[in-house]
Amino acid sequence: MDTSQNTALTRALTELPGPLPARGVIHVVIRHTDRFTVVGNDLAQHPGLSTTAVGFAVRIQSLPQGTEVGIKALAARFPEGEKLIAAALRELETHGYLQRARTRLPNGRIVTRTVFCNQPAALLRPRAAATPPQLPPAARPIAPPALMPEPTVEPEASPEPEPEPTPDPVATPDPPAPLAAPPQAAAPPFVRLVPPPTAPKPPRPPLPRPRELTPELERISTALLSDLRHHAPQFTLSEEHVRELVPGVAAWLERDAHPDTIRHTLTINAPEPVNYPYQFVKHRLTVLLPPPLPGAHDLTPPPARRNPVTPFQTCDGCERAFRAPTPGHCRDCRNEVAYAQAAA
């Protein structure tokens, strides 16, 4: 059976005005009259958002207000999984398109409120004070010209006495001009709290190495790594990988770690399945490296500090006991000698 061809689209191409490009996309634009959503190019062509994040942003923007847009609600509506949806929502939060906040209702229930902005960069621009629109000169209404009354001929009247001069009206001051609105402070710059997905990742720490890789340490480390598959079949390592991981296990053994402890640390709570056992074992040997055991002098408590006690002395004059670092006279005897010298 022949494949059906879209003849309507081919016919629409022939009706486009002007020369068509030789390659690339050709747009056949049909104006929407109902059921459409306006999407800006800043979102559709955002360089830092993935295609999945852009697609979910358009989906959320097209939904009416009050629609549930949580991870569970979106996963129940669309074929993407929860992990992919959560990653897309985190991207939109990072670039300011989405904000999720927990709010307490009057009845005490806590709900999550999701706010979506189709153009977050516009929120950071300073907003000018709103002024009433002014019509152009051509559009301003023109008052009709006043009709001049027809001249009428009145009969001559007797001259009347001139009225008394009236005083000139007192000039009233013009009302004060309204105060100009104070300039609004510029919005604070957008601070990125989470690095974008395209940011370079920090380098991983190197595999620990012992101070000296002795033949005994190398033998025990090789045997421990080769024996992992007997305790957990998913930790089957190649001979080359065992050779590369030997310095890491030797560093643990040098710090007085028991082989059973090392084996338990490497295999406990492992995911199912372990797709890359070499990377998994290398990561745990590096991150979970125990500190070296302290020596005997490190565990000795510091000597207790005692406050020095001033000894008792016997006064050379009155033979009374008093506290002083060196022998001599007490304070009363020193005062009497000072008064006697001052009187003389």
PDB file of C-alpha atoms in Angstrom, residues 40-164:
ATOM      1  CA  GLY A  40       8.059  34.403  23.181  1.00  0.00           C
ATOM      2  CA  ASN A  41      11.343  33.646  21.468  1.00  0.00           C
ATOM      3  CA  ASP A  42      13.195  34.248  24.746  1.00  0.00           C
ATOM      4  CA  LEU A  43      11.635  30.980  25.956  1.00  0.00           C
ATOM      5  CA  ALA A  44      11.431  29.038  22.699  1.00  0.00           C
ATOM      6  CA  GLN A  45      15.077  29.814  21.812  1.00  0.00           C
ATOM      7  CA  HIS A  46      16.533  29.999  25.349  1.00  0.00           C
ATOM      8  CA  PRO A  47      20.176  28.837  25.146  1.00  0.00           C
ATOM      9  CA  GLY A  48      20.318  27.541  28.716  1.00  0.00           C
ATOM     10  CA  LEU A  49      17.120  25.457  28.772  1.00  0.00           C
ATOM     11  CA  SER A  50      16.795  21.922  27.503  1.00  0.00           C
ATOM     12  CA  THR A  51      14.150  20.989  24.973  1.00  0.00           C
ATOM     13  CA  THR A  52      12.230  19.126  27.681  1.00  0.00           C
ATOM     14  CA  ALA A  53      12.166  22.204  29.942  1.00  0.00           C
ATOM     15  CA  VAL A  54      10.981  24.423  27.076  1.00  0.00           C
ATOM     16  CA  GLY A  55       8.242  21.916  26.226  1.00  0.00           C
ATOM     17  CA  PHE A  56       6.946  21.778  29.796  1.00  0.00           C
ATOM     18  CA  ALA A  57       7.090  25.584  30.034  1.00  0.00           C
ATOM     19  CA  VAL A  58       4.845  25.833  26.968  1.00  0.00           C
ATOM     20  CA  ARG A  59       2.533  23.174  28.418  1.00  0.00           C
ATOM     21  CA  ILE A  60       2.233  24.998  31.743  1.00  0.00           C
ATOM     22  CA  GLN A  61       1.746  28.351  30.003  1.00  0.00           C
ATOM     23  CA  SER A  62      -1.162  26.947  27.968  1.00  0.00           C
ATOM     24  CA  LEU A  63      -3.037  25.565  31.006  1.00  0.00           C
ATOM     25  CA  PRO A  64      -5.740  27.665  32.707  1.00  0.00           C
ATOM     26  CA  GLN A  65      -5.111  29.161  36.118  1.00  0.00           C
ATOM     27  CA  GLY A  66      -5.701  26.848  39.047  1.00  0.00           C
ATOM     28  CA  THR A  67      -4.592  23.692  37.194  1.00  0.00           C
ATOM     29  CA  GLU A  68      -2.354  21.368  39.228  1.00  0.00           C
ATOM     30  CA  VAL A  69       1.177  21.447  37.779  1.00  0.00           C
ATOM     31  CA  GLY A  70       3.070  19.427  40.375  1.00  0.00           C
ATOM     32  CA  ILE A  71       5.380  16.564  39.492  1.00  0.00           C
ATOM     33  CA  LYS A  72       2.738  13.916  40.250  1.00  0.00           C
ATOM     34  CA  ALA A  73       0.033  15.778  38.294  1.00  0.00           C
ATOM     35  CA  LEU A  74       2.250  16.265  35.217  1.00  0.00           C
ATOM     36  CA  ALA A  75       3.460  12.654  35.302  1.00  0.00           C
ATOM     37  CA  ALA A  76      -0.149  11.443  35.341  1.00  0.00           C
ATOM     38  CA  ARG A  77      -0.996  13.587  32.315  1.00  0.00           C
ATOM     39  CA  PHE A  78       2.119  13.257  30.106  1.00  0.00           C
ATOM     40  CA  PRO A  79       4.243  10.225  29.142  1.00  0.00           C
ATOM     41  CA  GLU A  80       7.481  11.594  30.669  1.00  0.00           C
ATOM     42  CA  GLY A  81       8.642  10.138  33.974  1.00  0.00           C
ATOM     43  CA  GLU A  82       8.797  11.920  37.331  1.00  0.00           C
ATOM     44  CA  LYS A  83      12.599  12.268  37.291  1.00  0.00           C
ATOM     45  CA  LEU A  84      12.579  13.956  33.876  1.00  0.00           C
ATOM     46  CA  ILE A  85       9.712  16.253  34.909  1.00  0.00           C
ATOM     47  CA  ALA A  86      11.467  17.190  38.179  1.00  0.00           C
ATOM     48  CA  ALA A  87      14.684  18.029  36.299  1.00  0.00           C
ATOM     49  CA  ALA A  88      12.765  20.206  33.807  1.00  0.00           C
ATOM     50  CA  LEU A  89      10.983  22.106  36.617  1.00  0.00           C
ATOM     51  CA  ARG A  90      14.311  22.703  38.382  1.00  0.00           C
ATOM     52  CA  GLU A  91      15.702  24.203  35.164  1.00  0.00           C
ATOM     53  CA  LEU A  92      12.721  26.554  34.902  1.00  0.00           C
ATOM     54  CA  GLU A  93      13.195  27.571  38.558  1.00  0.00           C
ATOM     55  CA  THR A  94      16.892  28.221  37.959  1.00  0.00           C
ATOM     56  CA  HIS A  95      16.195  30.629  35.070  1.00  0.00           C
ATOM     57  CA  GLY A  96      13.321  32.425  36.859  1.00  0.00           C
ATOM     58  CA  TYR A  97      10.382  31.086  34.828  1.00  0.00           C
ATOM     59  CA  LEU A  98       8.922  29.066  37.701  1.00  0.00           C
ATOM     60  CA  GLN A  99       8.606  29.581  41.446  1.00  0.00           C
ATOM     61  CA  ARG A 100       7.181  27.107  43.951  1.00  0.00           C
ATOM     62  CA  ALA A 101       6.324  28.221  47.493  1.00  0.00           C
ATOM     63  CA  ARG A 102       4.494  26.508  50.341  1.00  0.00           C
ATOM     64  CA  THR A 103       1.485  28.479  51.617  1.00  0.00           C
ATOM     65  CA  ARG A 104      -0.739  27.852  54.634  1.00  0.00           C
ATOM     66  CA  LEU A 105      -4.499  28.169  53.992  1.00  0.00           C
ATOM     67  CA  PRO A 106      -6.901  29.667  56.554  1.00  0.00           C
ATOM     68  CA  ASN A 107      -8.015  26.145  57.536  1.00  0.00           C
ATOM     69  CA  GLY A 108      -4.421  25.233  58.443  1.00  0.00           C
ATOM     70  CA  ARG A 109      -3.695  23.089  55.386  1.00  0.00           C
ATOM     71  CA  ILE A 110      -0.333  23.630  53.671  1.00  0.00           C
ATOM     72  CA  VAL A 111      -0.379  23.694  49.858  1.00  0.00           C
ATOM     73  CA  THR A 112       2.232  24.396  47.191  1.00  0.00           C
ATOM     74  CA  ARG A 113       1.591  27.471  45.048  1.00  0.00           C
ATOM     75  CA  THR A 114       3.239  27.496  41.625  1.00  0.00           C
ATOM     76  CA  VAL A 115       3.843  30.841  39.889  1.00  0.00           C
ATOM     77  CA  PHE A 116       4.858  30.878  36.214  1.00  0.00           C
ATOM     78  CA  CYS A 117       6.179  33.974  34.382  1.00  0.00           C
ATOM     79  CA  ASN A 118       6.487  33.895  30.606  1.00  0.00           C
ATOM     80  CA  GLN A 119       9.166  36.637  30.543  1.00  0.00           C
ATOM     81  CA  PRO A 120      11.144  36.826  33.822  1.00  0.00           C
ATOM     82  CA  ALA A 121      13.698  39.260  32.380  1.00  0.00           C
ATOM     83  CA  ALA A 122      10.983  41.932  32.134  1.00  0.00           C
ATOM     84  CA  LEU A 123      10.488  41.807  35.933  1.00  0.00           C
ATOM     85  CA  LEU A 124      14.044  43.058  36.457  1.00  0.00           C
ATOM     86  CA  ARG A 125      13.626  46.198  34.339  1.00  0.00           C
ATOM     87  CA  PRO A 126      12.742  49.464  36.125  1.00  0.00           C
ATOM     88  CA  ARG A 127       9.108  50.321  35.579  1.00  0.00           C
ATOM     89  CA  ALA A 128       8.278  53.906  34.538  1.00  0.00           C
ATOM     90  CA  ALA A 129       5.363  55.745  36.144  1.00  0.00           C
ATOM     91  CA  ALA A 130       2.153  55.248  34.231  1.00  0.00           C
ATOM     92  CA  THR A 131       1.075  58.394  32.318  1.00  0.00           C
ATOM     93  CA  PRO A 132      -2.289  58.901  30.631  1.00  0.00           C
ATOM     94  CA  PRO A 133      -2.073  58.328  26.883  1.00  0.00           C
ATOM     95  CA  GLN A 134      -2.000  61.498  24.832  1.00  0.00           C
ATOM     96  CA  LEU A 135      -3.720  61.694  21.508  1.00  0.00           C
ATOM     97  CA  PRO A 136      -1.727  62.916  18.504  1.00  0.00           C
ATOM     98  CA  PRO A 137      -2.536  66.407  17.222  1.00  0.00           C
ATOM     99  CA  ALA A 138      -4.444  64.983  14.293  1.00  0.00           C
ATOM    100  CA  ALA A 139      -6.678  62.892  16.563  1.00  0.00           C
ATOM    101  CA  ARG A 140      -7.502  65.568  19.134  1.00  0.00           C
ATOM    102  CA  PRO A 141     -11.155  66.717  18.990  1.00  0.00           C
ATOM    103  CA  ILE A 142     -11.557  70.216  17.555  1.00  0.00           C
ATOM    104  CA  ALA A 143     -14.220  72.394  19.139  1.00  0.00           C
ATOM    105  CA  PRO A 144     -16.746  73.723  16.625  1.00  0.00           C
ATOM    106  CA  PRO A 145     -16.395  77.451  15.887  1.00  0.00           C
ATOM    107  CA  ALA A 146     -18.825  79.691  17.777  1.00  0.00           C
ATOM    108  CA  LEU A 147     -21.616  81.096  15.629  1.00  0.00           C
ATOM    109  CA  MET A 148     -21.593  84.893  15.404  1.00  0.00           C
ATOM    110  CA  PRO A 149     -25.033  86.423  16.136  1.00  0.00           C
ATOM    111  CA  GLU A 150     -26.603  88.427  13.349  1.00  0.00           C
ATOM    112  CA  PRO A 151     -26.345  92.198  13.866  1.00  0.00           C
ATOM    113  CA  THR A 152     -29.599  93.809  14.949  1.00  0.00           C
ATOM    114  CA  VAL A 153     -30.535  97.456  14.664  1.00  0.00           C
ATOM    115  CA  GLU A 154     -31.601  98.891  18.019  1.00  0.00           C
ATOM    116  CA  PRO A 155     -33.298 102.260  18.479  1.00  0.00           C
ATOM    117  CA  GLU A 156     -31.217 105.043  19.909  1.00  0.00           C
ATOM    118  CA  ALA A 157     -31.647 105.346  23.672  1.00  0.00           C
ATOM    119  CA  SER A 158     -31.067 108.255  25.965  1.00  0.00           C
ATOM    120  CA  PRO A 159     -27.586 108.398  27.398  1.00  0.00           C
ATOM    121  CA  GLU A 160     -27.325 106.757  30.808  1.00  0.00           C
ATOM    122  CA  PRO A 161     -24.971 107.878  33.569  1.00  0.00           C
ATOM    123  CA  GLU A 162     -21.621 106.185  33.585  1.00  0.00           C
ATOM    124  CA  PRO A 163     -21.390 103.445  36.246  1.00  0.00           C
ATOM    125  CA  GLU A 164     -18.941 103.769  39.073  1.00  0.00           C
TER     126      GLU A 164
END
